[in-house]
PDB file of C-alpha atoms in Angstrom:
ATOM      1  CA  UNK A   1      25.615  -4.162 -31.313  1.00 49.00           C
ATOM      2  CA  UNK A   2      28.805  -5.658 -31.733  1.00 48.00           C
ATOM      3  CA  UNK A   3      28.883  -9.854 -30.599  1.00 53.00           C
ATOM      4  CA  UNK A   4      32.489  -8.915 -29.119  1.00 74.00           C
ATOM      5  CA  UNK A   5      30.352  -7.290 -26.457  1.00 89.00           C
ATOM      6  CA  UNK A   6      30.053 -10.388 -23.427  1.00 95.00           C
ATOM      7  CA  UNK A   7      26.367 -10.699 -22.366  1.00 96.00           C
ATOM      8  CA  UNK A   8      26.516  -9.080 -18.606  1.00 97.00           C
ATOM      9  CA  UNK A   9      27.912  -6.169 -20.959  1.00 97.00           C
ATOM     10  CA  UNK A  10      24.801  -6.477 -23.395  1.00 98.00           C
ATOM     11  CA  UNK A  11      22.398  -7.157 -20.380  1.00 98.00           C
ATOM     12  CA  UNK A  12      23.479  -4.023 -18.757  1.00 98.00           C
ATOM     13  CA  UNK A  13      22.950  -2.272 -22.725  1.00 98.00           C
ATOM     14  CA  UNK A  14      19.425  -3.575 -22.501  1.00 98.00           C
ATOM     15  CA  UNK A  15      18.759  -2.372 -18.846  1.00 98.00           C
ATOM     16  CA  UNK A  16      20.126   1.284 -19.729  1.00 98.00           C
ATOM     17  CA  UNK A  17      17.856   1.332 -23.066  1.00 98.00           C
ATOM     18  CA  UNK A  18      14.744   0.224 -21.140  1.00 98.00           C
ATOM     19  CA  UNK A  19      15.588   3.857 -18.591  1.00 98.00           C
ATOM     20  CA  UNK A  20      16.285   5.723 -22.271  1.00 98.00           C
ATOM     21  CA  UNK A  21      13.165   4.540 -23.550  1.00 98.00           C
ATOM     22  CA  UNK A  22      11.375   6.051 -20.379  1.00 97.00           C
ATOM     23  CA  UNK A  23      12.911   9.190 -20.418  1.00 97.00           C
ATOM     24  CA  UNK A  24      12.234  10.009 -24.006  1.00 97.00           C
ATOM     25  CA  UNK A  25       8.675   8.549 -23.589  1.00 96.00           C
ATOM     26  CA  UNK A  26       8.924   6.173 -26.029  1.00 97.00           C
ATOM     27  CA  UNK A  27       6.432   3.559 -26.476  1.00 97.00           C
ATOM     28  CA  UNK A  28       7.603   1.878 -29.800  1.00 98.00           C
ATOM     29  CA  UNK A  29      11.054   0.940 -27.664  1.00 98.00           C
ATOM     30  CA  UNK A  30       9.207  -0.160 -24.487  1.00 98.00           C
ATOM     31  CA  UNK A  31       7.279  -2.798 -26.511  1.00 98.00           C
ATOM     32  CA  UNK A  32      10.747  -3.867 -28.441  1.00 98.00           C
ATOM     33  CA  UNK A  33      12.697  -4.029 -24.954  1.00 98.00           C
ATOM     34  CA  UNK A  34      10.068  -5.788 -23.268  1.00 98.00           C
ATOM     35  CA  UNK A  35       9.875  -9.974 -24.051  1.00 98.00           C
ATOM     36  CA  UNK A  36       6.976 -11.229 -26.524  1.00 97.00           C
ATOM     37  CA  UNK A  37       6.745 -14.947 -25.591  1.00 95.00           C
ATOM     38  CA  UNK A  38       3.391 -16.687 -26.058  1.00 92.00           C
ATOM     39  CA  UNK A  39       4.473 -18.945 -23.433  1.00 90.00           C
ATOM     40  CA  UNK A  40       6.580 -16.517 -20.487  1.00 94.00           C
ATOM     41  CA  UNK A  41       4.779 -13.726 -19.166  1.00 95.00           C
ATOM     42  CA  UNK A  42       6.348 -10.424 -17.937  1.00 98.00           C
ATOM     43  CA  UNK A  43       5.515  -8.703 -14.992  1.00 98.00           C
ATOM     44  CA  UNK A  44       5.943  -5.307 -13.848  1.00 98.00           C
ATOM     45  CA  UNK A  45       5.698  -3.621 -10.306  1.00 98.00           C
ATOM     46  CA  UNK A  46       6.299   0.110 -10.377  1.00 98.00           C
ATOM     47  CA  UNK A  47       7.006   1.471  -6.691  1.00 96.00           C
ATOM     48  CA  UNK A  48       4.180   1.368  -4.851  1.00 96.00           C
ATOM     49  CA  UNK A  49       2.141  -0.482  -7.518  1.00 97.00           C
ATOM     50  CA  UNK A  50       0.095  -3.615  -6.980  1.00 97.00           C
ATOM     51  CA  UNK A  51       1.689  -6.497  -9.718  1.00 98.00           C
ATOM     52  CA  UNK A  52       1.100  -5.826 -13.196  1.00 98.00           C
ATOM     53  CA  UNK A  53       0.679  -9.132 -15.415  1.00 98.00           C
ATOM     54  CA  UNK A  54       1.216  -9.581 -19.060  1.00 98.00           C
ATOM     55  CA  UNK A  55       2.759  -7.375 -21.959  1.00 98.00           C
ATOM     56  CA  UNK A  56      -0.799  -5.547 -22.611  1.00 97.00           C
ATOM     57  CA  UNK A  57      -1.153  -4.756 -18.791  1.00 98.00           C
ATOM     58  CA  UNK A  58       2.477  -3.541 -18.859  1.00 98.00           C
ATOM     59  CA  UNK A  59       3.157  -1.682 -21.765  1.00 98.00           C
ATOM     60  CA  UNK A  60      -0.561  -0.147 -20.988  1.00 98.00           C
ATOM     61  CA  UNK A  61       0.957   1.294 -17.479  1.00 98.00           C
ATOM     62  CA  UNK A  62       4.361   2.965 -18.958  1.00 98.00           C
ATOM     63  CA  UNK A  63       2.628   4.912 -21.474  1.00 97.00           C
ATOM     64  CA  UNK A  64      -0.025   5.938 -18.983  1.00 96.00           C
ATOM     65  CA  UNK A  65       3.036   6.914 -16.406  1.00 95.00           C
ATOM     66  CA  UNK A  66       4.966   8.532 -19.721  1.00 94.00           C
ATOM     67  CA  UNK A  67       1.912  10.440 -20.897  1.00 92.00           C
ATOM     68  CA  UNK A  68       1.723  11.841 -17.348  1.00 89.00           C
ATOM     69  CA  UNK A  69       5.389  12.806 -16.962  1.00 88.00           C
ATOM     70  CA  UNK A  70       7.135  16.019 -18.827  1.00 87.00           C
ATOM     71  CA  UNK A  71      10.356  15.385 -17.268  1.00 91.00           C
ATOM     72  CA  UNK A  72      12.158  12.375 -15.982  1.00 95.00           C
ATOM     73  CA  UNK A  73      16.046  11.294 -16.417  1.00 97.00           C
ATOM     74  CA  UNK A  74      17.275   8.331 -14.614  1.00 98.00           C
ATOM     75  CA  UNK A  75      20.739   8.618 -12.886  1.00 98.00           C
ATOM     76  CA  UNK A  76      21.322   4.553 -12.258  1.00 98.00           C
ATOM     77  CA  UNK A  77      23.823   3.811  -9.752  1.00 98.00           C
ATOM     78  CA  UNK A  78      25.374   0.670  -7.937  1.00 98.00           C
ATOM     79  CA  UNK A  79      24.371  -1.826 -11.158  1.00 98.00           C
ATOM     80  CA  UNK A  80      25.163  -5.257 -10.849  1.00 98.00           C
ATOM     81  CA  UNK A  81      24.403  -7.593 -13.789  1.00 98.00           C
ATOM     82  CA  UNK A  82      24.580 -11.717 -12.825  1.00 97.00           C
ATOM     83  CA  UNK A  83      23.874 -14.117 -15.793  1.00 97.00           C
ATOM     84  CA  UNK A  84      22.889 -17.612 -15.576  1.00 96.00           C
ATOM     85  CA  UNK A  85      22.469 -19.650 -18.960  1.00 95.00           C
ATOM     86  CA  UNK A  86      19.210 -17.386 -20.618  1.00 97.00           C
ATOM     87  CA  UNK A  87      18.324 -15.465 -17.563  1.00 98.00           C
ATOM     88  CA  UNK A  88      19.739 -12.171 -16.567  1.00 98.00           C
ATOM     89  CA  UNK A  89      19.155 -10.143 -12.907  1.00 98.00           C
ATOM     90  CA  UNK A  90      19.802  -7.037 -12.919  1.00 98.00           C
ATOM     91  CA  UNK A  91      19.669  -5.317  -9.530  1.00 98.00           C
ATOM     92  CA  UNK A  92      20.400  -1.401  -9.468  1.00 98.00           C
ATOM     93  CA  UNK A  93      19.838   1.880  -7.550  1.00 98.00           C
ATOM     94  CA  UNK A  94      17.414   4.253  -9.981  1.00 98.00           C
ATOM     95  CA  UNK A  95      18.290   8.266  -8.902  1.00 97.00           C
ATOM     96  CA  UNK A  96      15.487   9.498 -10.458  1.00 97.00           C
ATOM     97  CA  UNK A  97      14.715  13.512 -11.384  1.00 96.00           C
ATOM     98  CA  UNK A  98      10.875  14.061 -12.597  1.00 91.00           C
ATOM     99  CA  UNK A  99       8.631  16.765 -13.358  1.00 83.00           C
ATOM    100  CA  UNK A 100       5.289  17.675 -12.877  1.00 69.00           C
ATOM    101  CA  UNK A 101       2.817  19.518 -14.702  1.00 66.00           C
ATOM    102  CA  UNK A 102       3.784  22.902 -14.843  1.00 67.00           C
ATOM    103  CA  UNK A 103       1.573  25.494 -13.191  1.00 69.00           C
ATOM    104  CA  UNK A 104       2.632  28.536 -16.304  1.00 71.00           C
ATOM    105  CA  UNK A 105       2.060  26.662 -19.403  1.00 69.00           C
ATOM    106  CA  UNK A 106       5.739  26.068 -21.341  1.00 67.00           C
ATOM    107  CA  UNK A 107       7.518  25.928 -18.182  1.00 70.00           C
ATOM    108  CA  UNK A 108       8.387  23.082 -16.146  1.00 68.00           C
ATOM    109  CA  UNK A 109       6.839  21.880 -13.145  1.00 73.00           C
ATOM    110  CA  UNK A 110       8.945  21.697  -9.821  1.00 82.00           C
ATOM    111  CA  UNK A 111      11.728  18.885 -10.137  1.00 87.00           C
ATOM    112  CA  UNK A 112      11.190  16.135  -7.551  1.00 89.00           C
ATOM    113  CA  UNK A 113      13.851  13.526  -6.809  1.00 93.00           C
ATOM    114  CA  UNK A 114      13.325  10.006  -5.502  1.00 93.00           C
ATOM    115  CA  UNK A 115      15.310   6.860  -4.808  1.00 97.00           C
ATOM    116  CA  UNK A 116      14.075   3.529  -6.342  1.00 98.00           C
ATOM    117  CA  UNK A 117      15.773   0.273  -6.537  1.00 98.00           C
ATOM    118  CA  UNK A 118      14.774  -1.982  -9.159  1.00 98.00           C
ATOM    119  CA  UNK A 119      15.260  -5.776  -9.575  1.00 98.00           C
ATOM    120  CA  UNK A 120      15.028  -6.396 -13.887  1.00 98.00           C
ATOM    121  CA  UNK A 121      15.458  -9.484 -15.099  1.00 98.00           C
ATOM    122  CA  UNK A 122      16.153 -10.398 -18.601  1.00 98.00           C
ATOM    123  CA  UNK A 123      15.730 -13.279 -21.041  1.00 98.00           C
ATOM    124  CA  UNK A 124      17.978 -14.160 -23.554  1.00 97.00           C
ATOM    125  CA  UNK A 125      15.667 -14.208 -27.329  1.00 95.00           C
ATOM    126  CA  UNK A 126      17.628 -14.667 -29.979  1.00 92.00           C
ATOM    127  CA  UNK A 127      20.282 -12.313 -30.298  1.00 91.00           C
ATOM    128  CA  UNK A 128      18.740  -9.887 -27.617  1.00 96.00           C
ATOM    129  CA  UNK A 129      18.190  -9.902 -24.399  1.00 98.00           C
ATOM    130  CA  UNK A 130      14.163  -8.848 -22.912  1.00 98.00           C
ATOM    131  CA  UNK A 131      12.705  -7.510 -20.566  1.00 98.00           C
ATOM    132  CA  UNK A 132      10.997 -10.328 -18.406  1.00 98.00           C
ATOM    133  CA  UNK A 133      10.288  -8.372 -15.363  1.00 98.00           C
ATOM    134  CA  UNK A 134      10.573  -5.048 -13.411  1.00 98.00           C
ATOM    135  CA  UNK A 135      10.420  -4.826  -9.596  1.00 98.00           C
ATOM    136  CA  UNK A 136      11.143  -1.393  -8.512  1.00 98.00           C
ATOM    137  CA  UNK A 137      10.077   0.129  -5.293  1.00 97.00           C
ATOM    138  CA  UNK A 138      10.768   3.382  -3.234  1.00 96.00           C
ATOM    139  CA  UNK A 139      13.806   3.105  -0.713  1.00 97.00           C
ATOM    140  CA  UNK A 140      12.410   4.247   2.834  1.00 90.00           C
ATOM    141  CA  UNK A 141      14.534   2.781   5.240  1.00 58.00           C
ATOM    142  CA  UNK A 142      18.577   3.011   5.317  1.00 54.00           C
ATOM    143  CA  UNK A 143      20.550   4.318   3.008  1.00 46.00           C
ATOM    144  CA  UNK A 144      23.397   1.744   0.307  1.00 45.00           C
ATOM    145  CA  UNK A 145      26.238   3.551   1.904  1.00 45.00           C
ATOM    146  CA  UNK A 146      25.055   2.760   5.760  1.00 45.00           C
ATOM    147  CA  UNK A 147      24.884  -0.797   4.905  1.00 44.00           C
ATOM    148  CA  UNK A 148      26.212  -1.490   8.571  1.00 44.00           C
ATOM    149  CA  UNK A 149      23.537   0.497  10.048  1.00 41.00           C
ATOM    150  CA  UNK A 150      21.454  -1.811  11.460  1.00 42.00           C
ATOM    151  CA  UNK A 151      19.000   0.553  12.428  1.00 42.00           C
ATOM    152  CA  UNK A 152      16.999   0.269   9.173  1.00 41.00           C
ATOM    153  CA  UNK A 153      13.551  -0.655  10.143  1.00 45.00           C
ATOM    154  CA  UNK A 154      12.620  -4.397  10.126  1.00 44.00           C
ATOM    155  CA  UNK A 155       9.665  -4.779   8.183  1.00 47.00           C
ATOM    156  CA  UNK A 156       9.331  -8.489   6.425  1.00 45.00           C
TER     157      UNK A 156
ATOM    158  CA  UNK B   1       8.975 -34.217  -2.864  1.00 48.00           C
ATOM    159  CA  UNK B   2       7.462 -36.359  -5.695  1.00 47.00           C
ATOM    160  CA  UNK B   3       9.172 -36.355  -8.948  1.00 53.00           C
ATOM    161  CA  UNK B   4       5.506 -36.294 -10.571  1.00 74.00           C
ATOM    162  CA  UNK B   5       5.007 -32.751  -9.760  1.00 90.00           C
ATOM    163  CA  UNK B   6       5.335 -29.876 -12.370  1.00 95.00           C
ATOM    164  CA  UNK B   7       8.379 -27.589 -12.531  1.00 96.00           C
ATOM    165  CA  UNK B   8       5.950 -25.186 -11.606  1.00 97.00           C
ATOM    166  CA  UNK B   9       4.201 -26.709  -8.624  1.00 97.00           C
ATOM    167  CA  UNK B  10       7.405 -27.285  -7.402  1.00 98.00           C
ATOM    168  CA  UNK B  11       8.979 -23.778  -7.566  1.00 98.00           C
ATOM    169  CA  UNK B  12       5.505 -22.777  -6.044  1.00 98.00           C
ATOM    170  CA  UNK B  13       6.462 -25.419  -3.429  1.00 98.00           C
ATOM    171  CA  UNK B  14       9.993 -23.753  -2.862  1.00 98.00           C
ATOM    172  CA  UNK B  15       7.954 -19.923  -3.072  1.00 98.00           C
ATOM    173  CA  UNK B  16       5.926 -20.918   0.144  1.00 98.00           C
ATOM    174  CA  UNK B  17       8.615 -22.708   1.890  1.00 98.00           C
ATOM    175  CA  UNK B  18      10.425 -19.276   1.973  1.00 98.00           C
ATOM    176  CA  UNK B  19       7.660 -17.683   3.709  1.00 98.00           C
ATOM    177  CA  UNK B  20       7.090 -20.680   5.803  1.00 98.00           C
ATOM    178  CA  UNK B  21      10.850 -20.315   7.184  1.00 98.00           C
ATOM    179  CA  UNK B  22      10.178 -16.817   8.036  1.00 97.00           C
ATOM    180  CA  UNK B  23       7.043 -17.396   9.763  1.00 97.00           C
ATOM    181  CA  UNK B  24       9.103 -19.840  11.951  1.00 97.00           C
ATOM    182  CA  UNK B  25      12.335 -17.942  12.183  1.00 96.00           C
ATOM    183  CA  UNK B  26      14.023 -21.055  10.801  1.00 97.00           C
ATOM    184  CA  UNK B  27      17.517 -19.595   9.923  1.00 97.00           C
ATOM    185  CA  UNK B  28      18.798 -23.284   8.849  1.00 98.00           C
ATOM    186  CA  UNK B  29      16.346 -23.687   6.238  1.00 98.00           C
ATOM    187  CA  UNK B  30      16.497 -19.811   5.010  1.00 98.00           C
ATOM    188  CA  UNK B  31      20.398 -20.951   4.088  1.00 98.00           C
ATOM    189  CA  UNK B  32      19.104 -24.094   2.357  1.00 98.00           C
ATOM    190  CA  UNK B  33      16.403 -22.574   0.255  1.00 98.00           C
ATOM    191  CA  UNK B  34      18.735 -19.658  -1.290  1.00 98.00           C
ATOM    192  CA  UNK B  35      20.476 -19.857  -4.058  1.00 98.00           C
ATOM    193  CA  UNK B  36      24.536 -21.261  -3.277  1.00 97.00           C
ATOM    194  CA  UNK B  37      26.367 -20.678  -6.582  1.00 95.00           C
ATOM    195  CA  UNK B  38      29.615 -18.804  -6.489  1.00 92.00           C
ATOM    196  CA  UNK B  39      28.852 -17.870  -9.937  1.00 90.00           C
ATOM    197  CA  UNK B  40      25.466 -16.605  -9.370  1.00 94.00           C
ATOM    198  CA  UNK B  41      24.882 -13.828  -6.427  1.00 95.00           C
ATOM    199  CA  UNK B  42      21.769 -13.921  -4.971  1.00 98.00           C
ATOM    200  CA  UNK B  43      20.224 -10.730  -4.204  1.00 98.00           C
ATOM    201  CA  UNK B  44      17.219  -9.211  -1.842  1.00 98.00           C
ATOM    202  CA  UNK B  45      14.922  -6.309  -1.415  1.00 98.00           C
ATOM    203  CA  UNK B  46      12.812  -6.018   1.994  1.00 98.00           C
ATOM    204  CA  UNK B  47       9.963  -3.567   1.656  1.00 96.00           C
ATOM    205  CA  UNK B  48      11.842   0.020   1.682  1.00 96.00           C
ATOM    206  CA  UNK B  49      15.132  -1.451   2.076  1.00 97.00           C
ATOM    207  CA  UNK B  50      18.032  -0.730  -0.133  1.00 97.00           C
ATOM    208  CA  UNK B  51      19.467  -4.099  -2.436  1.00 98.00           C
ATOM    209  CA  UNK B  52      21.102  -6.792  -0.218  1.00 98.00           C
ATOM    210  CA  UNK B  53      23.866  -8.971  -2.662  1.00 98.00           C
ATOM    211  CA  UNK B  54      25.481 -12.209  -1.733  1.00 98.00           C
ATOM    212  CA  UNK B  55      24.533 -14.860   0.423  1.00 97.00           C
ATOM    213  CA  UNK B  56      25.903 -13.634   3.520  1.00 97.00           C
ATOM    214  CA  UNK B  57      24.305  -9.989   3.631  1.00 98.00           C
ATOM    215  CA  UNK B  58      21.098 -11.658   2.523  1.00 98.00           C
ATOM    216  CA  UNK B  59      21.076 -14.209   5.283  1.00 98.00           C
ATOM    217  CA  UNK B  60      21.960 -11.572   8.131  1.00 98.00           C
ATOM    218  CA  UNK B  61      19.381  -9.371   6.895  1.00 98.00           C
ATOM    219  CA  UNK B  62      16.822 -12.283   7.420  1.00 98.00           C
ATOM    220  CA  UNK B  63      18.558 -13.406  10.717  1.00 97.00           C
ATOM    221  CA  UNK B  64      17.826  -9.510  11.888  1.00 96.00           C
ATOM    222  CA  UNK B  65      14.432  -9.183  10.494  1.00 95.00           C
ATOM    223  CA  UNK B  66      13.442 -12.714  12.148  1.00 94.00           C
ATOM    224  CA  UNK B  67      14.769 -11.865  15.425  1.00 92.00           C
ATOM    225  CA  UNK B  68      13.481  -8.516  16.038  1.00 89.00           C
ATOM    226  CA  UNK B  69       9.601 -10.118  14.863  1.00 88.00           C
ATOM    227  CA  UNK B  70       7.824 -11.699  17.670  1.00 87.00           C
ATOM    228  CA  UNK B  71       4.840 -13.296  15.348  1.00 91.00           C
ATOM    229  CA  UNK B  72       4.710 -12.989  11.541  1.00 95.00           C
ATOM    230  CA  UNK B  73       1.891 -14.300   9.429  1.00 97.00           C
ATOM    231  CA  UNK B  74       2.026 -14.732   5.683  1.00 98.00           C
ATOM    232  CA  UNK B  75      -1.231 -14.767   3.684  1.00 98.00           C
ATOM    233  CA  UNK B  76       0.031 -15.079  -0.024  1.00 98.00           C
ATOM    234  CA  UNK B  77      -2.567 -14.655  -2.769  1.00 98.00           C
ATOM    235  CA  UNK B  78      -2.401 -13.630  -6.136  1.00 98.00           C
ATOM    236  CA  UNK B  79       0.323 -16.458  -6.390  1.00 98.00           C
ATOM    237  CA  UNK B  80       1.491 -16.607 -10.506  1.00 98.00           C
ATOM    238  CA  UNK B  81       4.558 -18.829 -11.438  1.00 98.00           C
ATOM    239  CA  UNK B  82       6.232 -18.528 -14.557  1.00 97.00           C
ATOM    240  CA  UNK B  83       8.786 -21.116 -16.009  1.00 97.00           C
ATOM    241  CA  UNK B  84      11.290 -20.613 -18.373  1.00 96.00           C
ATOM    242  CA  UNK B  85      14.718 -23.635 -18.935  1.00 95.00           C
ATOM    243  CA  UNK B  86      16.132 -23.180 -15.407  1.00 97.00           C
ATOM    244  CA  UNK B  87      14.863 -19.777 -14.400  1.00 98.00           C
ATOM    245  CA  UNK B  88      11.082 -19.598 -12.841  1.00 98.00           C
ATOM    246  CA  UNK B  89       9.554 -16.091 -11.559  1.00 98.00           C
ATOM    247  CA  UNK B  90       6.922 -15.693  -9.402  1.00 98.00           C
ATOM    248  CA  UNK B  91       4.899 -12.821  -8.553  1.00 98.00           C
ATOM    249  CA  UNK B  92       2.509 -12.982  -5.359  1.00 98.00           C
ATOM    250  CA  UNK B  93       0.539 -10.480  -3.152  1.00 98.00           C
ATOM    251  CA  UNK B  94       2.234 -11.342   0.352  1.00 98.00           C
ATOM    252  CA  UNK B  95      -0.683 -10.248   3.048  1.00 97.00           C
ATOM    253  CA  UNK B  96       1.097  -9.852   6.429  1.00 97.00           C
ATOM    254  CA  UNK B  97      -0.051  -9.832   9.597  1.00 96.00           C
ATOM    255  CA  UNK B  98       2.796  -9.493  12.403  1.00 91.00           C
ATOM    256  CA  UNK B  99       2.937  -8.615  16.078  1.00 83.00           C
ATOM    257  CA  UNK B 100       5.757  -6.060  17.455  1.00 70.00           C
ATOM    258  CA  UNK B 101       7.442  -6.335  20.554  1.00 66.00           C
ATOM    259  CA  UNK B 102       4.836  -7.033  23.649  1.00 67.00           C
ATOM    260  CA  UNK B 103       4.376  -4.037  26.040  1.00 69.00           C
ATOM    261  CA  UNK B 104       3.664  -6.977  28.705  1.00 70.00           C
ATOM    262  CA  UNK B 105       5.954  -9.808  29.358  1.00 69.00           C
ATOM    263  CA  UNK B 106       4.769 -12.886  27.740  1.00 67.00           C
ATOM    264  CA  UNK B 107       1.972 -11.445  25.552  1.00 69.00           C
ATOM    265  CA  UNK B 108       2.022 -10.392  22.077  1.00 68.00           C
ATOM    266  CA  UNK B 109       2.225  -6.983  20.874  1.00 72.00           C
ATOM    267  CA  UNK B 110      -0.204  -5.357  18.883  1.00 82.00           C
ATOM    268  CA  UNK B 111      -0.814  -6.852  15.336  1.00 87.00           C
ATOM    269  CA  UNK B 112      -0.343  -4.693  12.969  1.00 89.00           C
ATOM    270  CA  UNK B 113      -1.618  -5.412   8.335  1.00 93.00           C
ATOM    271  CA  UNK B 114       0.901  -4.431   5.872  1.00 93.00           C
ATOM    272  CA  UNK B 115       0.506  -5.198   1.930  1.00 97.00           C
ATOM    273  CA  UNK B 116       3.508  -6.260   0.216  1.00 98.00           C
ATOM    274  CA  UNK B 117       4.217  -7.152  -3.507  1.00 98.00           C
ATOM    275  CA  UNK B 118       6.819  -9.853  -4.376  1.00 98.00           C
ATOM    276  CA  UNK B 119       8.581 -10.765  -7.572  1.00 98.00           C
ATOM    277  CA  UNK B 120      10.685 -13.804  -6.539  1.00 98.00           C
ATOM    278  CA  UNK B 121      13.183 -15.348  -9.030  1.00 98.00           C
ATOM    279  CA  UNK B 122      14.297 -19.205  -8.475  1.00 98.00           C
ATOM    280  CA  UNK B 123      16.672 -21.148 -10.246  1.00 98.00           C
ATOM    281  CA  UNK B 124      16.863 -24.824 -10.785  1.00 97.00           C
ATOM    282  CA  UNK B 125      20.106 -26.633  -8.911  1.00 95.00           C
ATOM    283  CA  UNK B 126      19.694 -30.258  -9.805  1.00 92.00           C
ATOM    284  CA  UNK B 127      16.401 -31.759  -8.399  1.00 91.00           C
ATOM    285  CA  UNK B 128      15.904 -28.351  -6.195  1.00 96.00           C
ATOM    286  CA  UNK B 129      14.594 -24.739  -6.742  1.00 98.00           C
ATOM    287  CA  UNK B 130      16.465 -22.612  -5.219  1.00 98.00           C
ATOM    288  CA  UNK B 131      15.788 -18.386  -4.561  1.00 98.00           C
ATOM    289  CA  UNK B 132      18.482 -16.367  -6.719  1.00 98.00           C
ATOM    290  CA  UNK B 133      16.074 -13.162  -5.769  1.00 98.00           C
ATOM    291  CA  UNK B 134      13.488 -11.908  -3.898  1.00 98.00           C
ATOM    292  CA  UNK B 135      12.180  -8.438  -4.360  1.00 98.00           C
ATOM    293  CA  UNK B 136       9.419  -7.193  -2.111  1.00 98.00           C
ATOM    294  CA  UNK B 137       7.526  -3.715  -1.961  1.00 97.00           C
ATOM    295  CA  UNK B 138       5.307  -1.697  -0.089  1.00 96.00           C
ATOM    296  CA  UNK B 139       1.616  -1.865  -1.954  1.00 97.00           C
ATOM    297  CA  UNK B 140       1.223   2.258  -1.356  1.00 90.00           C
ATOM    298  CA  UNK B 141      -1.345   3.386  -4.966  1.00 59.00           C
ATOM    299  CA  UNK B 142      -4.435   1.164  -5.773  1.00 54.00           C
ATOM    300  CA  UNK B 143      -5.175  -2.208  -5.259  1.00 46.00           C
ATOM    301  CA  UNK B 144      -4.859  -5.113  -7.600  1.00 45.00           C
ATOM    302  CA  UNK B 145      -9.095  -5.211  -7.373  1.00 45.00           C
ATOM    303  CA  UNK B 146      -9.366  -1.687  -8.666  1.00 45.00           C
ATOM    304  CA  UNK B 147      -6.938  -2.251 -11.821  1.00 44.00           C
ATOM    305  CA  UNK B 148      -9.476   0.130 -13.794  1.00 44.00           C
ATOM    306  CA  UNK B 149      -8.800   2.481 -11.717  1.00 41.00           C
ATOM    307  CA  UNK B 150      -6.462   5.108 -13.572  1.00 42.00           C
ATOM    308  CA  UNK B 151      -6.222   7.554 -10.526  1.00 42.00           C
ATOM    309  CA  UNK B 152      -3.484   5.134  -9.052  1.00 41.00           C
ATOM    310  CA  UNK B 153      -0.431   7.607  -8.772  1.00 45.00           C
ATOM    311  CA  UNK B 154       1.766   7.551 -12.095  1.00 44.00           C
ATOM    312  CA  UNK B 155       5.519   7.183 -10.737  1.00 47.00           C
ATOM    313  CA  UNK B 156       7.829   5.812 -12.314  1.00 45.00           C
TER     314      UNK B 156
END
């Protein structure tokens, strides 16, 4: 990685790899991407998930979701990186395309889309930036390019 | 607040005071506890809601949300607050309990549960924390008491 890079520009390398690492199912990167700091704990909520705690817990809960998955590519849309000293937020729009289990073994289930937005934040270590936490959850209500509609439902 | 508290009891402080604004409809203290940095955008996700950025969108959304909820009751459990320099994350299970719009003049409307997760992010602006992020989801696949329980659906 080149240190000409800035670091909203190597924040928004990290938050593409951790989406790579996903779609390739790749266990070995998800535990380099995500932060190892005795002292900081990560957190992870996948959409509709309770709050996963600690690198164990969430490291434990991709490869379960990877082991179950034989397709998914992430189309991420709308990503906005803000940096603040150590700490990274990334905030973007995850167009996901998945695929079940097929019902003819060798083929490919039926594709599914589905619109998450995630909150990531990072933490500087070092030279890299980690994974501190994931938010993502399923977008129900309104759509990013009807921001003015107003109809979206109020729920706290 | 007294200076002898923890960084973390006081972001914890600042994490409740959020919810206690809401629970009032206090729009004055919503704009004091967020996050006013025009280097840093704030940025918000209400249960099935797309990403709100910048402190104006954020603030309307609240406005909106507060004044189309006649009675709104936070129950947060599960409260975990993690420090790091200026940056502090908390998780917490948010367990609602608000009243719609009365079919009777002058009652309340029918209460209605709803389980939410929230990652909230908080940075430190001289003596105060203040909310750079809140992310909040729908709790739709298992329950944080059942965290054995592998049948909790696997998306991503």
């Amino acid at each position: 990685m080149s240190t000409a890079r800035t670091d909203s520009e190597r924040v928004e390398l990290a938050n593409t790899a951790l989406y790579e690492a996903m779609e390739r199912g790749d266990t070995a990167a998800m535990e380099r991407l995500w932060l190892k700091d005795p002292g900081t704990d990560v957190s992870c909520v996948h959409p509709g998930w309770p709050v996963l705690r600690g690198r164990s817990e969430v490291l434990r809960s991709y490869a379960l979701i990877m082991a179950s998955t034989d397709y998914i590519q992430f189309f991420l849309t709308d990503v906005e990186v803000s940096v603040a000293g150590d700490t990274a937020l990334v905030t973007c729009t995850e167009n996901i395309l998945s695929g079940g289990p097929a019902e003819t073994e060798g083929e490919l289930g039926p594709l599914v889309g589905q619109l998450v937005v995630a909150t990531n934040v990072f933490r500087r270590s070092g030279d890299e930036w980690k994974v501190w936490s994931h938010h993502g959850s399923p977008v129900l209500a309104g759509r990013e390019d009807e921001e003015d509609d107003d109809s979206a439902e109020p729920t706290a």
